[in-house]
Short mmCIF file of N, CA and C in Angstrom, two decimals:
data_model
loop_
_atom_site.label_atom_id
_atom_site.label_comp_id
_atom_site.label_asym_id
_atom_site.label_seq_id
_atom_site.Cartn_x
_atom_site.Cartn_y
_atom_site.Cartn_z
N MET A 1 0.93 -1.17 -0.04
CA MET A 1 0.00 0.17 -0.04
C MET A 1 1.01 0.95 -0.15
N SER A 2 0.37 2.07 -0.73
CA SER A 2 1.40 3.54 -0.98
C SER A 2 1.20 4.60 0.67
N THR A 3 2.10 5.15 0.78
CA THR A 3 2.37 5.82 1.31
C THR A 3 1.22 7.71 1.38
N TYR A 4 1.49 7.47 0.04
CA TYR A 4 0.80 9.02 -0.55
C TYR A 4 -0.91 8.84 -1.05
N HIS A 5 -1.19 10.04 -0.89
CA HIS A 5 -2.49 9.75 -0.39
C HIS A 5 -2.82 10.05 -2.03
N SER A 6 -2.77 10.92 -2.97
CA SER A 6 -3.13 11.26 -3.87
C SER A 6 -2.06 11.07 -4.86
N PRO A 7 -2.87 11.55 -6.62
CA PRO A 7 -1.22 11.38 -7.25
C PRO A 7 -0.79 12.27 -7.52
N PHE A 8 -1.40 13.90 -6.73
CA PHE A 8 -0.89 14.59 -6.69
C PHE A 8 0.67 14.62 -5.75
N ASP A 9 0.34 13.64 -4.50
CA ASP A 9 1.23 13.70 -3.92
C ASP A 9 2.65 12.85 -4.09
N ARG A 10 2.32 11.85 -5.41
CA ARG A 10 3.06 10.71 -5.83
C ARG A 10 3.67 11.36 -6.56
N LEU A 11 3.22 12.20 -7.17
CA LEU A 11 3.94 13.33 -8.45
C LEU A 11 5.48 14.07 -7.17
N ARG A 12 4.61 14.64 -6.68
CA ARG A 12 5.67 15.55 -5.87
C ARG A 12 6.98 14.85 -5.45
N ALA A 13 6.47 13.78 -4.86
CA ALA A 13 7.48 12.64 -4.22
C ALA A 13 8.34 12.04 -5.40
N LYS A 14 7.87 12.02 -6.94
CA LYS A 14 8.93 11.59 -7.90
C LYS A 14 9.72 13.01 -8.47
N PHE A 15 9.39 14.66 -8.16
CA PHE A 15 10.10 15.37 -8.24
C PHE A 15 10.99 15.72 -6.83
N ASP A 16 10.61 15.62 -5.70
CA ASP A 16 11.62 15.13 -4.31
C ASP A 16 12.76 14.08 -4.61
N GLU A 17 12.21 12.78 -5.55
CA GLU A 17 13.61 12.23 -5.82
C GLU A 17 14.08 12.18 -7.07
N THR A 18 13.91 13.38 -8.15
CA THR A 18 14.45 12.76 -9.33
C THR A 18 15.29 14.81 -9.30
N GLU A 19 14.11 15.81 -9.36
CA GLU A 19 14.23 17.05 -9.62
C GLU A 19 14.68 17.75 -8.71
N LEU A 20 15.84 17.21 -7.47
CA LEU A 20 16.28 18.69 -7.09
C LEU A 20 17.63 19.20 -7.36
N THR A 21 18.18 18.90 -8.55
CA THR A 21 19.18 19.93 -9.22
C THR A 21 18.46 21.11 -9.75
N CYS A 22 19.20 22.38 -9.29
CA CYS A 22 18.96 23.38 -9.96
C CYS A 22 19.83 23.92 -11.25
N ARG A 23 18.90 24.20 -12.13
CA ARG A 23 18.77 24.25 -14.07
C ARG A 23 19.67 25.97 -13.98
N GLN A 24 19.96 26.58 -12.93
CA GLN A 24 20.66 27.48 -13.30
C GLN A 24 22.06 27.40 -12.68
N CYS A 25 22.54 27.01 -11.73
CA CYS A 25 23.49 27.15 -10.87
C CYS A 25 23.59 25.36 -10.89
N GLY A 26 23.28 24.53 -10.77
CA GLY A 26 23.34 23.05 -10.61
C GLY A 26 23.72 22.48 -9.36
N TYR A 27 23.35 23.45 -8.51
CA TYR A 27 23.89 23.09 -7.22
C TYR A 27 22.21 22.21 -6.89
N HIS A 28 22.76 20.57 -6.11
CA HIS A 28 22.22 19.35 -5.64
C HIS A 28 22.02 19.86 -4.40
N ASP A 29 20.30 19.85 -4.06
CA ASP A 29 19.77 20.02 -2.80
C ASP A 29 19.59 18.86 -2.19
N GLU A 30 20.37 18.04 -1.40
CA GLU A 30 19.73 16.61 -1.07
C GLU A 30 18.61 16.68 -0.01
N SER A 31 18.21 17.67 0.53
CA SER A 31 17.39 18.08 1.73
C SER A 31 16.42 18.39 1.26
N GLY A 32 16.01 19.06 -0.12
CA GLY A 32 15.16 19.74 0.05
C GLY A 32 14.09 19.14 -0.80
N GLY A 33 13.16 20.12 -0.79
CA GLY A 33 11.70 19.46 -1.56
C GLY A 33 10.84 20.46 -2.85
N TRP A 34 10.34 19.75 -3.18
CA TRP A 34 9.41 20.97 -4.13
C TRP A 34 7.66 21.19 -3.46
N ARG A 35 7.38 22.50 -3.62
CA ARG A 35 6.22 22.90 -2.76
C ARG A 35 5.40 22.91 -3.50
N VAL A 36 4.18 22.30 -3.16
CA VAL A 36 2.61 22.28 -3.66
C VAL A 36 1.54 23.07 -3.65
N SER A 37 0.66 23.65 -4.33
CA SER A 37 -0.06 24.80 -4.04
C SER A 37 -1.48 24.29 -5.38
N SER A 38 -2.34 24.58 -5.32
CA SER A 38 -3.32 24.51 -5.85
C SER A 38 -4.17 25.94 -6.08
N SER A 39 -5.00 26.23 -7.03
CA SER A 39 -5.85 26.59 -7.18
C SER A 39 -7.08 26.47 -8.48
N GLY A 40 -7.98 25.93 -7.70
CA GLY A 40 -9.32 25.04 -8.24
C GLY A 40 -8.94 24.34 -9.19
N ASP A 41 -8.54 24.98 -10.41
CA ASP A 41 -8.25 24.40 -11.86
C ASP A 41 -6.65 23.92 -11.80
N ARG A 42 -5.65 24.49 -11.37
CA ARG A 42 -4.52 24.13 -11.59
C ARG A 42 -3.83 23.44 -10.12
N VAL A 43 -2.86 23.05 -10.55
CA VAL A 43 -1.88 22.43 -9.30
C VAL A 43 -0.81 22.76 -10.00
N GLN A 44 0.12 23.70 -8.62
CA GLN A 44 1.65 24.22 -9.12
C GLN A 44 2.30 23.14 -8.32
N TYR A 45 3.90 23.14 -8.98
CA TYR A 45 4.71 22.66 -7.95
C TYR A 45 5.81 23.13 -7.85
N GLN A 46 6.43 24.00 -7.35
CA GLN A 46 7.84 25.03 -7.23
C GLN A 46 8.66 24.38 -5.87
N PHE A 47 9.92 24.39 -7.05
CA PHE A 47 11.26 24.28 -6.03
C PHE A 47 12.41 25.49 -6.07
N VAL A 48 12.45 25.90 -4.95
CA VAL A 48 13.70 27.35 -4.97
C VAL A 48 15.09 27.09 -4.16
N CYS A 49 16.03 27.44 -5.39
CA CYS A 49 17.39 26.70 -4.70
C CYS A 49 17.84 27.60 -3.82
N PRO A 50 18.35 26.85 -2.85
CA PRO A 50 18.64 27.53 -1.87
C PRO A 50 19.98 28.03 -2.10
N SER A 51 20.92 27.71 -3.05
CA SER A 51 21.78 28.18 -3.16
C SER A 51 21.74 29.51 -3.92
N CYS A 52 21.01 29.77 -5.04
CA CYS A 52 20.47 31.04 -5.85
C CYS A 52 19.07 31.51 -5.86
N SER A 53 18.30 31.14 -5.17
CA SER A 53 17.56 31.36 -5.31
C SER A 53 16.38 31.36 -6.55
N ALA A 54 16.93 30.60 -7.64
CA ALA A 54 16.12 30.36 -8.86
C ALA A 54 14.80 29.93 -8.76
N VAL A 55 14.06 29.78 -9.21
CA VAL A 55 12.71 29.08 -8.48
C VAL A 55 12.30 28.32 -10.13
N GLU A 56 12.00 27.42 -9.65
CA GLU A 56 11.93 26.12 -10.92
C GLU A 56 9.87 25.98 -10.78
N THR A 57 9.42 26.11 -11.41
CA THR A 57 7.87 26.11 -11.81
C THR A 57 7.41 24.73 -12.76
N ARG A 58 6.35 23.78 -11.79
CA ARG A 58 5.66 22.56 -13.16
C ARG A 58 3.81 22.88 -12.59
N GLU A 59 3.60 23.09 -13.32
CA GLU A 59 2.29 23.45 -13.47
C GLU A 59 1.21 22.55 -14.12
N MET A 60 0.13 22.08 -13.55
CA MET A 60 -0.59 20.28 -13.83
C MET A 60 -2.05 21.83 -14.40
N ARG A 61 -2.76 21.97 -15.07
CA ARG A 61 -4.07 21.99 -15.75
C ARG A 61 -5.01 20.98 -15.51
N LEU A 62 -5.75 21.27 -14.52
CA LEU A 62 -7.40 20.49 -14.63
C LEU A 62 -8.54 21.10 -15.37
N SER A 63 -8.85 19.93 -16.14
CA SER A 63 -9.93 20.27 -17.13
C SER A 63 -10.75 18.65 -17.49
#
């Protein structure tokens, strides 16, 4: 049985496992993670680099 409650939790966990290297400066954040927010018809995932403060965003539209 999965420890994640929704498909969105599973996707965030996937990003946390594979997408923790900053595309701007190359820093790999081993203890970081993606933040998730939603606004009705959109789910937004954000990673903020602790080294250079670059923001990486992924957005899913629900329709």
